[in-house]
Coordinates of C-alpha atoms and ligand atoms in Angstrom, one line a residue:
M1 CA 29.4 65.3 122.8
Q2 CA 29.1 62.9 119.7
P3 CA 27.7 59.4 120.9
F4 CA 29.7 56.3 119.9
D5 CA 29.3 52.6 120.1
V6 CA 32.6 50.7 120.0
Q7 CA 33.2 46.9 120.6
S8 CA 36.9 46.3 120.9
R9 CA 37.7 43.0 119.2
T10 CA 41.5 43.0 119.0
R11 CA 44.0 41.7 121.6
F12 CA 46.9 44.0 121.4
V13 CA 50.3 42.7 122.4
F14 CA 52.9 45.4 122.3
G15 CA 56.7 44.9 123.2
E16 CA 60.1 44.2 121.8
H17 CA 60.5 40.5 120.6
S18 CA 56.7 40.0 120.9
L19 CA 56.7 38.2 117.4
D20 CA 58.2 35.3 119.5
R21 CA 54.8 35.0 121.1
L22 CA 52.9 34.5 117.8
G23 CA 52.8 30.7 118.4
E24 CA 51.6 31.0 122.0
L25 CA 48.9 33.7 121.1
V26 CA 47.6 31.3 118.2
A27 CA 47.4 28.5 120.6
D28 CA 45.4 30.7 123.0
L29 CA 43.0 31.3 120.3
A30 CA 42.9 27.6 119.5
S31 CA 41.8 26.9 123.0
Q32 CA 39.1 29.6 122.9
A33 CA 37.6 29.0 119.4
S34 CA 37.4 26.2 117.0
P35 CA 40.4 23.8 116.6
I36 CA 43.4 25.5 114.8
Q37 CA 45.8 23.2 112.8
R38 CA 46.7 24.9 109.6
V39 CA 47.8 28.5 109.2
L40 CA 48.3 30.5 106.1
V41 CA 50.8 33.5 106.4
V42 CA 50.1 36.2 104.0
S43 CA 53.2 38.4 103.8
D44 CA 54.8 40.3 100.9
A45 CA 58.1 38.8 99.5
G46 CA 60.3 41.5 101.1
L47 CA 59.5 39.7 104.4
I48 CA 61.3 36.6 103.4
D49 CA 64.5 38.5 102.9
A50 CA 64.2 40.3 106.2
G51 CA 63.9 37.0 107.8
H52 CA 60.6 37.9 109.5
F53 CA 58.6 35.3 107.5
D54 CA 61.0 32.5 108.6
R55 CA 60.8 33.5 112.3
A56 CA 56.9 33.6 112.1
A57 CA 56.8 30.2 110.6
K58 CA 59.4 28.8 113.0
V59 CA 57.5 30.0 116.2
L60 CA 54.1 28.6 114.7
R61 CA 55.8 25.2 113.9
E62 CA 57.3 25.0 117.3
R63 CA 53.8 25.2 118.7
G64 CA 52.6 22.3 116.4
F65 CA 50.9 24.3 113.8
E66 CA 51.2 23.6 110.0
V67 CA 52.2 26.7 108.0
N68 CA 51.8 27.6 104.4
S69 CA 52.5 31.0 102.9
F70 CA 51.2 33.4 100.2
H71 CA 53.6 36.0 98.9
D72 CA 52.4 36.7 95.4
F73 CA 51.1 40.4 95.7
G74 CA 52.5 43.9 95.7
E75 CA 51.7 47.4 97.0
N76 CA 48.2 48.5 96.7
P77 CA 46.9 44.8 96.7
T78 CA 44.3 44.3 93.9
S79 CA 41.2 42.2 93.5
A80 CA 43.2 40.0 91.2
M81 CA 45.8 39.4 94.0
V82 CA 43.1 38.6 96.5
D83 CA 41.8 36.1 94.1
E84 CA 45.1 34.4 93.7
G85 CA 45.3 34.3 97.6
V86 CA 42.0 32.7 97.8
R87 CA 43.0 30.0 95.4
V88 CA 45.9 29.3 97.7
A89 CA 43.6 29.2 100.7
A90 CA 41.2 27.1 98.9
E91 CA 43.9 24.3 98.5
W92 CA 45.5 24.7 102.0
K93 CA 42.2 25.2 103.8
P94 CA 43.6 27.1 106.6
D95 CA 41.9 27.6 110.1
L96 CA 43.6 30.9 110.8
L97 CA 45.3 33.7 108.7
V98 CA 48.3 35.7 109.7
G99 CA 48.9 39.1 107.9
L100 CA 52.6 39.8 108.3
G101 CA 54.1 43.0 106.9
G102 CA 53.0 46.4 106.0
G103 CA 49.5 47.6 105.2
S104 CA 49.5 45.7 101.8
S105 CA 50.1 42.3 103.6
M106 CA 47.3 42.9 106.3
D107 CA 45.0 44.4 103.8
C108 CA 45.4 41.5 101.3
C109 CA 45.0 39.0 104.2
K110 CA 41.7 40.7 105.2
G111 CA 40.6 40.7 101.6
I112 CA 41.4 37.1 101.2
N113 CA 39.5 36.4 104.5
F114 CA 36.4 38.1 103.2
V115 CA 36.2 36.1 99.9
Y116 CA 37.5 32.7 101.4
S117 CA 35.2 32.9 104.2
C118 CA 32.1 34.4 102.7
G119 CA 32.3 33.6 98.9
G120 CA 31.8 35.6 95.8
K121 CA 34.3 38.1 94.9
I122 CA 35.9 41.0 96.9
Q123 CA 33.9 43.7 95.2
D124 CA 30.9 42.2 97.0
Y125 CA 32.3 43.5 100.2
A126 CA 33.0 46.9 99.4
G127 CA 31.4 49.3 101.9
V128 CA 30.5 48.4 105.4
G129 CA 28.9 45.3 107.1
K130 CA 28.7 43.1 103.9
A131 CA 30.3 39.9 105.3
T132 CA 27.7 37.1 105.2
T133 CA 29.2 34.8 107.9
D134 CA 31.9 34.8 110.5
M135 CA 35.2 34.9 109.1
L136 CA 38.5 33.0 109.9
P137 CA 40.4 34.4 112.9
M138 CA 43.2 36.6 111.9
V139 CA 46.4 37.7 113.4
A140 CA 48.1 41.0 112.3
V141 CA 51.8 41.5 112.7
P142 CA 52.8 44.9 111.3
T143 CA 56.4 45.5 110.3
T144 CA 55.9 49.1 109.2
A145 CA 54.4 52.0 111.3
G146 CA 51.9 53.4 109.0
T147 CA 48.4 52.3 108.0
G148 CA 47.3 50.9 111.5
S149 CA 45.5 48.2 109.5
E150 CA 45.9 46.0 112.4
S151 CA 43.6 48.2 114.4
Q152 CA 40.8 48.4 111.9
S153 CA 38.0 46.2 110.3
F154 CA 38.6 47.7 107.0
A155 CA 40.7 46.3 104.0
L156 CA 41.6 48.7 101.3
I157 CA 41.7 46.6 98.0
S158 CA 41.9 48.1 94.5
D159 CA 39.8 46.9 91.7
A160 CA 42.2 45.3 89.1
E161 CA 40.1 46.6 86.2
T162 CA 38.9 50.0 87.2
H163 CA 41.8 50.8 89.7
V164 CA 39.2 52.3 92.2
K165 CA 40.2 51.6 95.7
M166 CA 37.6 49.7 97.5
P167 CA 37.4 50.0 101.5
C168 CA 35.8 46.8 102.6
G169 CA 34.8 47.0 106.2
D170 CA 33.0 44.7 108.5
P171 CA 33.3 44.1 112.3
R172 CA 33.9 40.4 111.6
A173 CA 37.1 41.3 109.6
A174 CA 38.8 42.9 112.7
C175 CA 41.9 41.0 113.7
R176 CA 41.7 38.7 116.8
V177 CA 45.2 39.5 117.8
A178 CA 47.7 42.4 116.8
I179 CA 51.3 41.8 117.6
L180 CA 53.2 45.2 117.9
D181 CA 57.0 44.4 117.9
P182 CA 58.9 47.6 117.2
L183 CA 62.0 45.6 116.4
L184 CA 60.3 44.3 113.2
T185 CA 60.2 48.0 112.0
L186 CA 64.0 48.3 112.1
T187 CA 64.3 46.6 108.8
Q188 CA 62.3 48.9 106.8
P189 CA 64.0 50.7 104.0
A190 CA 64.4 54.5 104.9
A191 CA 61.9 55.5 102.3
V192 CA 59.2 53.3 103.6
T193 CA 59.9 54.7 107.2
A194 CA 59.3 58.1 105.8
L195 CA 56.4 57.3 103.7
T196 CA 54.4 55.3 106.3
G197 CA 55.3 57.6 109.0
I198 CA 53.8 60.6 107.1
D199 CA 50.7 58.5 106.5
A200 CA 50.4 57.8 110.2
I201 CA 50.7 61.4 111.0
S202 CA 48.1 62.2 108.4
H203 CA 45.7 59.7 110.0
A204 CA 46.1 61.3 113.5
I205 CA 45.5 64.7 112.1
E206 CA 42.7 63.8 109.8
T207 CA 40.8 61.7 112.2
Y208 CA 40.9 64.6 114.9
V209 CA 38.6 66.8 112.9
T210 CA 36.3 64.6 110.8
K211 CA 32.4 64.6 111.0
R212 CA 32.4 61.4 112.9
R213 CA 35.0 62.1 115.3
N214 CA 34.1 61.3 118.9
P215 CA 35.5 61.3 122.4
M216 CA 37.2 57.9 122.0
S217 CA 38.6 58.5 118.4
M218 CA 39.9 61.9 119.5
T219 CA 41.6 60.5 122.6
Y220 CA 43.4 57.9 120.2
G221 CA 44.1 60.5 117.6
R222 CA 45.5 63.1 120.0
R223 CA 47.8 60.6 121.7
A224 CA 48.6 59.2 118.2
F225 CA 49.7 62.5 117.1
G226 CA 52.0 63.1 120.3
L227 CA 53.7 59.9 119.9
L228 CA 54.3 60.3 116.0
A229 CA 55.4 63.9 116.5
E230 CA 57.9 62.7 119.0
G231 CA 59.2 59.9 117.1
F232 CA 59.2 60.9 113.4
S233 CA 62.3 63.1 113.2
A234 CA 64.2 60.9 115.6
V235 CA 63.7 57.8 113.3
L236 CA 64.6 59.6 110.3
S237 CA 67.8 60.7 111.8
D238 CA 68.6 57.5 113.6
P239 CA 66.7 54.4 112.2
T240 CA 68.1 52.2 115.1
D241 CA 66.5 54.3 117.8
V242 CA 64.2 51.6 119.3
A243 CA 62.4 54.0 121.7
A244 CA 61.6 56.2 118.7
R245 CA 60.5 53.2 116.7
S246 CA 58.3 52.2 119.5
R247 CA 56.5 55.5 119.5
M248 CA 55.9 55.4 115.7
Q249 CA 54.6 52.0 115.9
L250 CA 52.1 52.7 118.9
G251 CA 51.3 55.9 117.3
A252 CA 50.3 54.3 114.0
S253 CA 48.2 51.7 115.7
F254 CA 46.4 54.3 117.9
A255 CA 45.8 56.4 114.8
G256 CA 44.2 53.3 113.3
M257 CA 41.9 52.9 116.2
A258 CA 40.9 56.5 115.6
I259 CA 40.1 55.7 111.9
E260 CA 37.9 52.9 112.9
T261 CA 35.2 55.1 114.2
S262 CA 36.0 58.6 113.0
M263 CA 37.0 57.8 109.2
L264 CA 39.3 60.1 107.3
G265 CA 39.1 63.3 105.3
A266 CA 40.0 65.6 102.4
A267 CA 43.7 64.6 102.3
H268 CA 43.0 61.1 101.6
A269 CA 40.2 62.0 99.3
T270 CA 42.5 64.3 97.1
A271 CA 45.5 61.9 97.6
N272 CA 43.9 58.6 96.2
P273 CA 43.5 60.0 92.5
L274 CA 47.3 60.8 92.5
T275 CA 48.1 57.2 93.5
A276 CA 45.5 55.7 91.2
R277 CA 46.5 57.8 88.1
Y278 CA 50.2 58.3 88.5
D279 CA 51.4 55.5 91.1
V280 CA 52.2 58.2 93.6
P281 CA 53.0 56.3 96.8
H282 CA 50.2 56.8 99.3
G283 CA 52.3 58.6 102.1
Q284 CA 53.7 60.9 99.5
A285 CA 50.3 61.9 98.1
V286 CA 48.7 62.3 101.4
G287 CA 51.7 64.2 102.9
M288 CA 51.7 66.5 99.9
M289 CA 48.0 67.3 100.3
L290 CA 47.9 67.5 104.3
P291 CA 49.1 71.0 104.8
A292 CA 46.5 72.5 102.2
V293 CA 43.9 70.4 104.0
I294 CA 44.9 71.7 107.4
R295 CA 44.6 75.2 106.2
L296 CA 41.2 74.5 104.7
N297 CA 39.8 72.7 107.8
G298 CA 41.4 75.3 110.1
R299 CA 38.6 77.6 109.2
S300 CA 36.4 75.7 111.6
H301 CA 38.8 73.6 113.5
A302 CA 41.7 75.9 114.6
T303 CA 41.0 74.7 118.2
S304 CA 41.5 71.3 117.5
Y305 CA 44.8 71.8 115.8
A306 CA 45.9 73.9 118.8
E307 CA 45.1 70.8 120.9
L308 CA 47.2 68.7 118.8
L309 CA 50.0 71.2 118.9
R310 CA 49.6 71.1 122.7
E311 CA 50.2 67.4 122.7
M312 CA 53.7 68.1 121.2
G313 CA 54.5 70.6 123.7
Q314 CA 53.6 73.8 121.6
E315 CA 51.4 76.4 122.9
V316 CA 50.3 78.7 120.2
A317 CA 47.3 81.2 119.7
V318 CA 44.2 79.3 118.5
E319 CA 44.1 81.4 115.4
E320 CA 47.7 80.6 114.4
A321 CA 47.3 76.9 115.0
P322 CA 46.4 75.8 111.4
T323 CA 49.4 77.7 109.9
V324 CA 51.8 76.4 112.5
L325 CA 50.7 72.8 112.2
A326 CA 50.7 73.0 108.3
T327 CA 54.2 74.5 108.5
I328 CA 55.4 71.6 110.8
V329 CA 54.0 69.0 108.4
G330 CA 55.7 70.7 105.6
E331 CA 59.0 70.5 107.6
W332 CA 58.5 66.9 108.2
L333 CA 57.9 66.3 104.4
A334 CA 61.1 68.2 103.7
Q335 CA 63.2 66.3 106.4
A336 CA 61.9 63.0 104.7
G337 CA 62.9 63.9 101.3
M338 CA 59.4 64.0 100.1
K339 CA 57.9 66.3 97.3
N340 CA 55.5 69.3 98.3
S341 CA 53.9 69.8 94.9
L342 CA 52.7 68.4 91.6
E343 CA 55.5 70.0 89.8
G344 CA 58.0 68.2 92.1
L345 CA 56.2 65.0 91.1
S346 CA 56.4 66.0 87.3
I347 CA 52.5 65.9 87.1
S348 CA 50.8 68.6 84.9
T349 CA 48.4 71.0 86.4
G350 CA 46.3 70.3 83.3
E351 CA 45.1 67.2 85.2
I352 CA 43.7 69.0 88.1
D353 CA 40.1 68.9 86.9
L354 CA 40.4 65.1 86.4
F355 CA 41.8 64.8 89.9
A356 CA 39.0 67.0 91.3
Q357 CA 36.3 64.8 89.8
D358 CA 38.0 61.7 91.0
A359 CA 38.5 63.1 94.5
M360 CA 34.7 63.9 94.6
N361 CA 33.8 60.3 94.1
Q362 CA 36.0 59.4 97.2
W363 CA 33.9 58.0 100.1
T364 CA 36.4 59.2 102.5
G365 CA 35.9 62.9 101.5
T366 CA 32.5 62.9 102.8
F367 CA 33.8 62.8 106.3
N368 CA 35.8 66.1 106.0
P369 CA 34.4 68.6 108.4
I370 CA 34.4 71.4 105.6
P371 CA 32.0 69.9 102.9
L372 CA 33.8 69.4 99.7
D373 CA 32.8 70.6 96.3
L374 CA 34.6 70.8 93.1
D375 CA 35.8 74.4 93.6
I376 CA 37.2 73.6 97.0
V377 CA 38.9 70.4 95.8
R378 CA 40.4 72.0 92.6
G379 CA 41.7 74.8 95.1
L380 CA 43.5 72.2 97.2
Y381 CA 45.2 70.9 94.2
R382 CA 46.1 74.3 92.9
S383 CA 47.7 75.2 96.1
V384 CA 50.1 72.4 95.6
A385 CA 50.6 73.1 91.9
S386 CA 54.4 74.5 92.2
G387 CA 57.2 74.0 94.7
T388 CA 59.9 71.4 95.1
Ligands
LIG401 FE1 46.5 56.6 104.8

């Protein structure tokens, strides 16, 4: 068995209405650590319209904390957006950060924490273990069920100049508290539910077979897959189904815990160039590549895929497992109204060589169980050339 060394750093609080405990949980942190007076809430502008930001600010103020906010960033946060947040933090001088929103809010918050706490620029922290000092305590409050950023010590920030996605990871960037309130995910637009849900599913499936997988990541990955498989169709057909929303949110978080020690694989490595060059949403790009990657990795990990299928109540012969799982993912994509081909996204197959070169430079691809080379990666793109 693969050895592992995991220090859990995050307090997880799960349950309906758990956002109401934000003030109390920050007060708990204040009693354990250095005094906390001023809080900076990093949340995307959509959270104001949904009313979540006002609720968070209210429960913090009721506990006597002073609150300021940073909303000036978008999807796939960039180094420039982090710089702007650091400027706001330098003026406000917060004692604690709250990342409230989807993966963009939590990643932007972590990125701001790196630079505000440690100095320099976000590019200095690309890689693992580059923080130079302890960072501000951070509370994560996800409002989507997708990235699992609340469970990880990584921030994904794009370089504003080169558009390269930089994973910036350090144990000190891990959140001190993660509040998982499934009711917050009810306000997501349907497309966001679909895109983030497929992303979470891809995390569970990719982490389950990586070179770094270990007994702990596999336990989280398998249960994550079971929860997500049970919840995904249900939230698509009834967005108000709170039990299904709960499964999705826990599943996404558990998959995030699996990523923390197992990393990801070829579906993310091949998806990232599509996002960088054509702005294809992350969940769409990963979901489109995933069936092809399952078929590829099924050459050596059919048993693992059979285990995942068992987790969703399907017993199949091991040799059939990759095909069955790839087909199920394809059906989920179709149900979610997502594209399954480059043609469907109006992207020319003439770009495949370029994408393949980009994909080979993705760090995440190095953890794929079947070692990637240009021919294999080109083959993955060619297999999704045409379709709907
Ligand atoms: Fe992802």
